[in-house]
């Protein structure tokens, strides 16, 4: 009996590896690199020590950027207007890789370490089902046994494994796009997150006194240059996380509506994501017609929602993406942002496709509607509203 385990190298998935072996499985571990820098060290070694028969570390950073983050930028993806979806976007990619290995290894089952109260189980299971159907069983020991961190620790110790991890205060999930922090004192939504919850951003109070200016170039909605230097999307994101984070911008704190019917207090760090989305949306507004801009928000909201809700497999996503791409064809240009002590502002933008005309907007030059044109326009423009208000006898209509 062979099982393929989505293995992060952390406490829970390490305990699961042992559990699966106890149940008589031969365990193949898969660690997918989606940019979670610190956690990857020594993962392979640990998997073999715990008794994995085979281990895969799959470098998916470029793919994560090019297939997932690029669309997140084009769709200004912020769940409930706040969360840039780092964890949510990485799950379907990790599940896809696990499914590929399961097929290659002829596994009977796949396993993951998600709890029954979180969103991640939905994202993993739905994607695994999409690729593997019902012939491959999904084993979720944490969900099944209500495995707590304390029990996981005990299990590892009982089998003689040293657990180097000092008791962690928070549950952290990290990848290229964002860092999610939950648990501990953060579960009190009224309490300000302590400084030790953050790792990618300096406290704004301690940020440099000099502002940081960035020139971000977009082509068809995708960031391609920072301050004149061309780089891959993964490169842009990595660089901005460092630069912008060092100026204290990129912290998010909100109460989030989970898929599973619970509200949870979530803290995130996402300097690059927030910067790119802010800049991208500014450029879109400079380019789109007012109707395109307004409609685009519906596309963005729906796309983000599918990603969050574990419905990456939903065909509507592809339809939305076609529309998002179509509109982004014109989102080419440069946006200048200023980051200063934890705040960010767009301070300039330029695009070959904007209909903005300095000549047209100038009061002293160029086109100036005649008084008659303006009166005629306003009369017809407001006719529906005033006529309806009159018909209803609304206050002030006489
Ligand atoms: N609430 C976020 C989401 O649903 C973050 C989840 C973080 N996961 C974790 N294992 N700490 O995408």
mmCIF file of N, CA and C in Angstrom, residues 58-123:
data_model
loop_
_atom_site.group_PDB
_atom_site.id
_atom_site.type_symbol
_atom_site.label_atom_id
_atom_site.label_comp_id
_atom_site.label_asym_id
_atom_site.label_seq_id
_atom_site.Cartn_x
_atom_site.Cartn_y
_atom_site.Cartn_z
ATOM 1 N N UNK A 58 9.777 19.529 -5.109
ATOM 2 C CA UNK A 58 9.449 20.050 -6.433
ATOM 3 C C UNK A 58 9.536 21.561 -6.423
ATOM 4 N N UNK A 59 10.397 22.096 -7.267
ATOM 5 C CA UNK A 59 10.539 23.548 -7.360
ATOM 6 C C UNK A 59 9.419 24.091 -8.234
ATOM 7 N N UNK A 60 8.469 24.770 -7.608
ATOM 8 C CA UNK A 60 7.323 25.281 -8.365
ATOM 9 C C UNK A 60 7.206 26.797 -8.220
ATOM 10 N N UNK A 61 8.300 27.442 -7.836
ATOM 11 C CA UNK A 61 8.240 28.895 -7.577
ATOM 12 C C UNK A 61 7.880 29.662 -8.853
ATOM 13 N N UNK A 62 8.582 29.327 -9.944
ATOM 14 C CA UNK A 62 8.323 30.016 -11.210
ATOM 15 C C UNK A 62 6.903 29.793 -11.688
ATOM 16 N N UNK A 63 6.457 28.553 -11.526
ATOM 17 C CA UNK A 63 5.100 28.203 -11.942
ATOM 18 C C UNK A 63 4.060 28.904 -11.068
ATOM 19 N N UNK A 64 4.349 28.985 -9.792
ATOM 20 C CA UNK A 64 3.445 29.679 -8.877
ATOM 21 C C UNK A 64 3.303 31.143 -9.311
ATOM 22 N N UNK A 65 4.431 31.744 -9.653
ATOM 23 C CA UNK A 65 4.386 33.138 -10.095
ATOM 24 C C UNK A 65 3.648 33.257 -11.429
ATOM 25 N N UNK A 66 4.033 32.449 -12.390
ATOM 26 C CA UNK A 66 3.526 32.659 -13.752
ATOM 27 C C UNK A 66 2.085 32.195 -13.963
ATOM 28 N N UNK A 67 1.657 31.181 -13.234
ATOM 29 C CA UNK A 67 0.279 30.705 -13.429
ATOM 30 C C UNK A 67 -0.710 31.263 -12.419
ATOM 31 N N UNK A 68 -0.223 31.573 -11.225
ATOM 32 C CA UNK A 68 -1.151 31.958 -10.158
ATOM 33 C C UNK A 68 -1.027 33.441 -9.782
ATOM 34 N N UNK A 69 0.212 33.853 -9.465
ATOM 35 C CA UNK A 69 0.386 35.239 -9.023
ATOM 36 C C UNK A 69 0.089 36.216 -10.161
ATOM 37 N N UNK A 70 0.475 35.863 -11.396
ATOM 38 C CA UNK A 70 0.236 36.789 -12.507
ATOM 39 C C UNK A 70 -1.260 37.061 -12.650
ATOM 40 N N UNK A 71 -2.074 36.031 -12.503
ATOM 41 C CA UNK A 71 -3.525 36.229 -12.601
ATOM 42 C C UNK A 71 -4.034 37.004 -11.383
ATOM 43 N N UNK A 72 -3.420 36.752 -10.221
ATOM 44 C CA UNK A 72 -3.836 37.482 -9.017
ATOM 45 C C UNK A 72 -3.583 38.982 -9.182
ATOM 46 N N UNK A 73 -2.499 39.339 -9.858
ATOM 47 C CA UNK A 73 -2.235 40.767 -10.102
ATOM 48 C C UNK A 73 -3.251 41.296 -11.102
ATOM 49 N N UNK A 74 -3.434 40.565 -12.199
ATOM 50 C CA UNK A 74 -4.350 41.037 -13.236
ATOM 51 C C UNK A 74 -5.772 41.172 -12.699
ATOM 52 N N UNK A 75 -6.114 40.340 -11.714
ATOM 53 C CA UNK A 75 -7.461 40.377 -11.142
ATOM 54 C C UNK A 75 -7.500 41.122 -9.803
ATOM 55 N N UNK A 76 -6.430 41.848 -9.470
ATOM 56 C CA UNK A 76 -6.394 42.614 -8.208
ATOM 57 C C UNK A 76 -6.946 41.784 -7.046
ATOM 58 N N UNK A 77 -6.457 40.547 -6.949
ATOM 59 C CA UNK A 77 -7.127 39.573 -6.082
ATOM 60 C C UNK A 77 -6.942 39.848 -4.597
ATOM 61 N N UNK A 78 -8.016 40.303 -3.962
ATOM 62 C CA UNK A 78 -8.034 40.511 -2.520
ATOM 63 C C UNK A 78 -9.346 39.949 -1.985
ATOM 64 N N UNK A 79 -9.274 38.838 -1.276
ATOM 65 C CA UNK A 79 -10.502 38.265 -0.726
ATOM 66 C C UNK A 79 -11.095 39.223 0.303
ATOM 67 N N UNK A 80 -12.362 39.468 0.176
ATOM 68 C CA UNK A 80 -13.068 40.426 1.020
ATOM 69 C C UNK A 80 -12.358 41.779 1.056
ATOM 70 N N UNK A 81 -11.714 42.091 -0.040
ATOM 71 C CA UNK A 81 -11.063 43.385 -0.175
ATOM 72 C C UNK A 81 -9.758 43.541 0.583
ATOM 73 N N UNK A 82 -9.301 42.451 1.259
ATOM 74 C CA UNK A 82 -8.119 42.605 2.113
ATOM 75 C C UNK A 82 -7.010 41.575 1.901
ATOM 76 N N UNK A 83 -7.392 40.304 1.741
ATOM 77 C CA UNK A 83 -6.388 39.226 1.806
ATOM 78 C C UNK A 83 -5.907 38.831 0.411
ATOM 79 N N UNK A 84 -4.609 38.975 0.126
ATOM 80 C CA UNK A 84 -4.108 38.692 -1.223
ATOM 81 C C UNK A 84 -4.030 37.203 -1.585
ATOM 82 N N UNK A 85 -4.504 36.320 -0.724
ATOM 83 C CA UNK A 85 -4.740 34.928 -1.124
ATOM 84 C C UNK A 85 -3.511 34.049 -1.284
ATOM 85 N N UNK A 86 -2.393 34.427 -0.671
ATOM 86 C CA UNK A 86 -1.181 33.610 -0.816
ATOM 87 C C UNK A 86 -1.429 32.128 -0.549
ATOM 88 N N UNK A 87 -1.923 31.820 0.643
ATOM 89 C CA UNK A 87 -2.155 30.422 1.003
ATOM 90 C C UNK A 87 -3.169 29.788 0.050
ATOM 91 N N UNK A 88 -4.234 30.509 -0.214
ATOM 92 C CA UNK A 88 -5.324 29.967 -1.039
ATOM 93 C C UNK A 88 -4.846 29.610 -2.451
ATOM 94 N N UNK A 89 -3.940 30.422 -2.997
ATOM 95 C CA UNK A 89 -3.471 30.182 -4.365
ATOM 96 C C UNK A 89 -2.454 29.053 -4.442
ATOM 97 N N UNK A 90 -1.682 28.879 -3.376
ATOM 98 C CA UNK A 90 -0.646 27.839 -3.419
ATOM 99 C C UNK A 90 -1.241 26.446 -3.282
ATOM 100 N N UNK A 91 -2.380 26.323 -2.597
ATOM 101 C CA UNK A 91 -2.937 24.993 -2.328
ATOM 102 C C UNK A 91 -3.259 24.189 -3.585
ATOM 103 N N UNK A 92 -3.964 24.775 -4.550
ATOM 104 C CA UNK A 92 -4.253 23.973 -5.749
ATOM 105 C C UNK A 92 -2.994 23.548 -6.499
ATOM 106 N N UNK A 93 -1.955 24.374 -6.458
ATOM 107 C CA UNK A 93 -0.708 24.001 -7.133
ATOM 108 C C UNK A 93 -0.037 22.843 -6.394
ATOM 109 N N UNK A 94 -0.004 22.923 -5.058
ATOM 110 C CA UNK A 94 0.595 21.844 -4.270
ATOM 111 C C UNK A 94 -0.183 20.551 -4.510
ATOM 112 N N UNK A 95 -1.509 20.657 -4.488
ATOM 113 C CA UNK A 95 -2.349 19.460 -4.689
ATOM 114 C C UNK A 95 -2.126 18.877 -6.085
ATOM 115 N N UNK A 96 -1.968 19.747 -7.068
ATOM 116 C CA UNK A 96 -1.728 19.276 -8.438
ATOM 117 C C UNK A 96 -0.426 18.475 -8.518
ATOM 118 N N UNK A 97 0.611 18.978 -7.847
ATOM 119 C CA UNK A 97 1.903 18.280 -7.850
ATOM 120 C C UNK A 97 1.806 16.947 -7.115
ATOM 121 N N UNK A 98 1.089 16.950 -6.006
ATOM 122 C CA UNK A 98 0.907 15.712 -5.241
ATOM 123 C C UNK A 98 0.151 14.684 -6.099
ATOM 124 N N UNK A 99 -0.850 15.152 -6.812
ATOM 125 C CA UNK A 99 -1.628 14.251 -7.671
ATOM 126 C C UNK A 99 -0.744 13.664 -8.779
ATOM 127 N N UNK A 100 0.128 14.492 -9.330
ATOM 128 C CA UNK A 100 1.046 14.006 -10.377
ATOM 129 C C UNK A 100 1.935 12.888 -9.843
ATOM 130 N N UNK A 101 2.477 13.110 -8.639
ATOM 131 C CA UNK A 101 3.349 12.089 -8.044
ATOM 132 C C UNK A 101 2.539 10.826 -7.737
ATOM 133 N N UNK A 102 1.316 11.020 -7.245
ATOM 134 C CA UNK A 102 0.473 9.860 -6.908
ATOM 135 C C UNK A 102 0.251 8.989 -8.146
ATOM 136 N N UNK A 103 0.022 9.618 -9.277
ATOM 137 C CA UNK A 103 -0.156 8.874 -10.530
ATOM 138 C C UNK A 103 1.125 8.152 -10.926
ATOM 139 N N UNK A 104 2.236 8.909 -10.877
ATOM 140 C CA UNK A 104 3.522 8.335 -11.275
ATOM 141 C C UNK A 104 3.893 7.149 -10.393
ATOM 142 N N UNK A 105 3.599 7.274 -9.101
ATOM 143 C CA UNK A 105 3.977 6.234 -8.145
ATOM 144 C C UNK A 105 2.912 5.145 -8.023
ATOM 145 N N UNK A 106 1.856 5.274 -8.741
ATOM 146 C CA UNK A 106 0.772 4.291 -8.650
ATOM 147 C C UNK A 106 0.218 4.162 -7.239
ATOM 148 N N UNK A 107 0.083 5.308 -6.550
ATOM 149 C CA UNK A 107 -0.336 5.269 -5.144
ATOM 150 C C UNK A 107 -1.830 4.969 -5.017
ATOM 151 N N UNK A 108 -2.160 4.349 -3.893
ATOM 152 C CA UNK A 108 -3.569 4.073 -3.607
ATOM 153 C C UNK A 108 -4.231 5.218 -2.877
ATOM 154 N N UNK A 109 -3.375 6.009 -2.234
ATOM 155 C CA UNK A 109 -3.928 7.091 -1.416
ATOM 156 C C UNK A 109 -3.007 8.304 -1.434
ATOM 157 N N UNK A 110 -3.606 9.454 -1.119
ATOM 158 C CA UNK A 110 -2.830 10.675 -0.894
ATOM 159 C C UNK A 110 -3.195 11.180 0.500
ATOM 160 N N UNK A 111 -2.273 11.915 1.134
ATOM 161 C CA UNK A 111 -2.557 12.386 2.491
ATOM 162 C C UNK A 111 -2.092 13.821 2.667
ATOM 163 N N UNK A 112 -2.817 14.566 3.520
ATOM 164 C CA UNK A 112 -2.401 15.930 3.845
ATOM 165 C C UNK A 112 -2.685 16.227 5.308
ATOM 166 N N UNK A 113 -2.183 17.351 5.775
ATOM 167 C CA UNK A 113 -2.258 17.662 7.204
ATOM 168 C C UNK A 113 -3.266 18.734 7.571
ATOM 169 N N UNK A 114 -4.338 18.869 6.789
ATOM 170 C CA UNK A 114 -5.298 19.941 7.071
ATOM 171 C C UNK A 114 -6.275 19.564 8.175
ATOM 172 N N UNK A 115 -6.732 20.603 8.892
ATOM 173 C CA UNK A 115 -7.709 20.406 9.956
ATOM 174 C C UNK A 115 -9.119 20.481 9.370
ATOM 175 N N UNK A 116 -10.093 20.139 10.212
ATOM 176 C CA UNK A 116 -11.491 20.158 9.766
ATOM 177 C C UNK A 116 -12.113 21.536 9.898
ATOM 178 N N UNK A 117 -11.374 22.495 10.474
ATOM 179 C CA UNK A 117 -11.954 23.825 10.702
ATOM 180 C C UNK A 117 -11.426 24.872 9.731
ATOM 181 N N UNK A 118 -10.540 24.431 8.824
ATOM 182 C CA UNK A 118 -9.880 25.413 7.960
ATOM 183 C C UNK A 118 -10.354 25.362 6.516
ATOM 184 N N UNK A 119 -9.852 26.300 5.742
ATOM 185 C CA UNK A 119 -10.166 26.374 4.319
ATOM 186 C C UNK A 119 -9.287 25.441 3.492
ATOM 187 N N UNK A 120 -8.106 25.166 4.016
ATOM 188 C CA UNK A 120 -7.130 24.447 3.194
ATOM 189 C C UNK A 120 -7.586 23.038 2.823
ATOM 190 N N UNK A 121 -8.320 22.382 3.731
ATOM 191 C CA UNK A 121 -8.843 21.044 3.418
ATOM 192 C C UNK A 121 -9.730 21.084 2.172
ATOM 193 N N UNK A 122 -10.499 22.153 2.048
ATOM 194 C CA UNK A 122 -11.419 22.274 0.911
ATOM 195 C C UNK A 122 -10.613 22.410 -0.383
ATOM 196 N N UNK A 123 -9.573 23.249 -0.301
ATOM 197 C CA UNK A 123 -8.729 23.495 -1.483
ATOM 198 C C UNK A 123 -7.973 22.244 -1.887
#
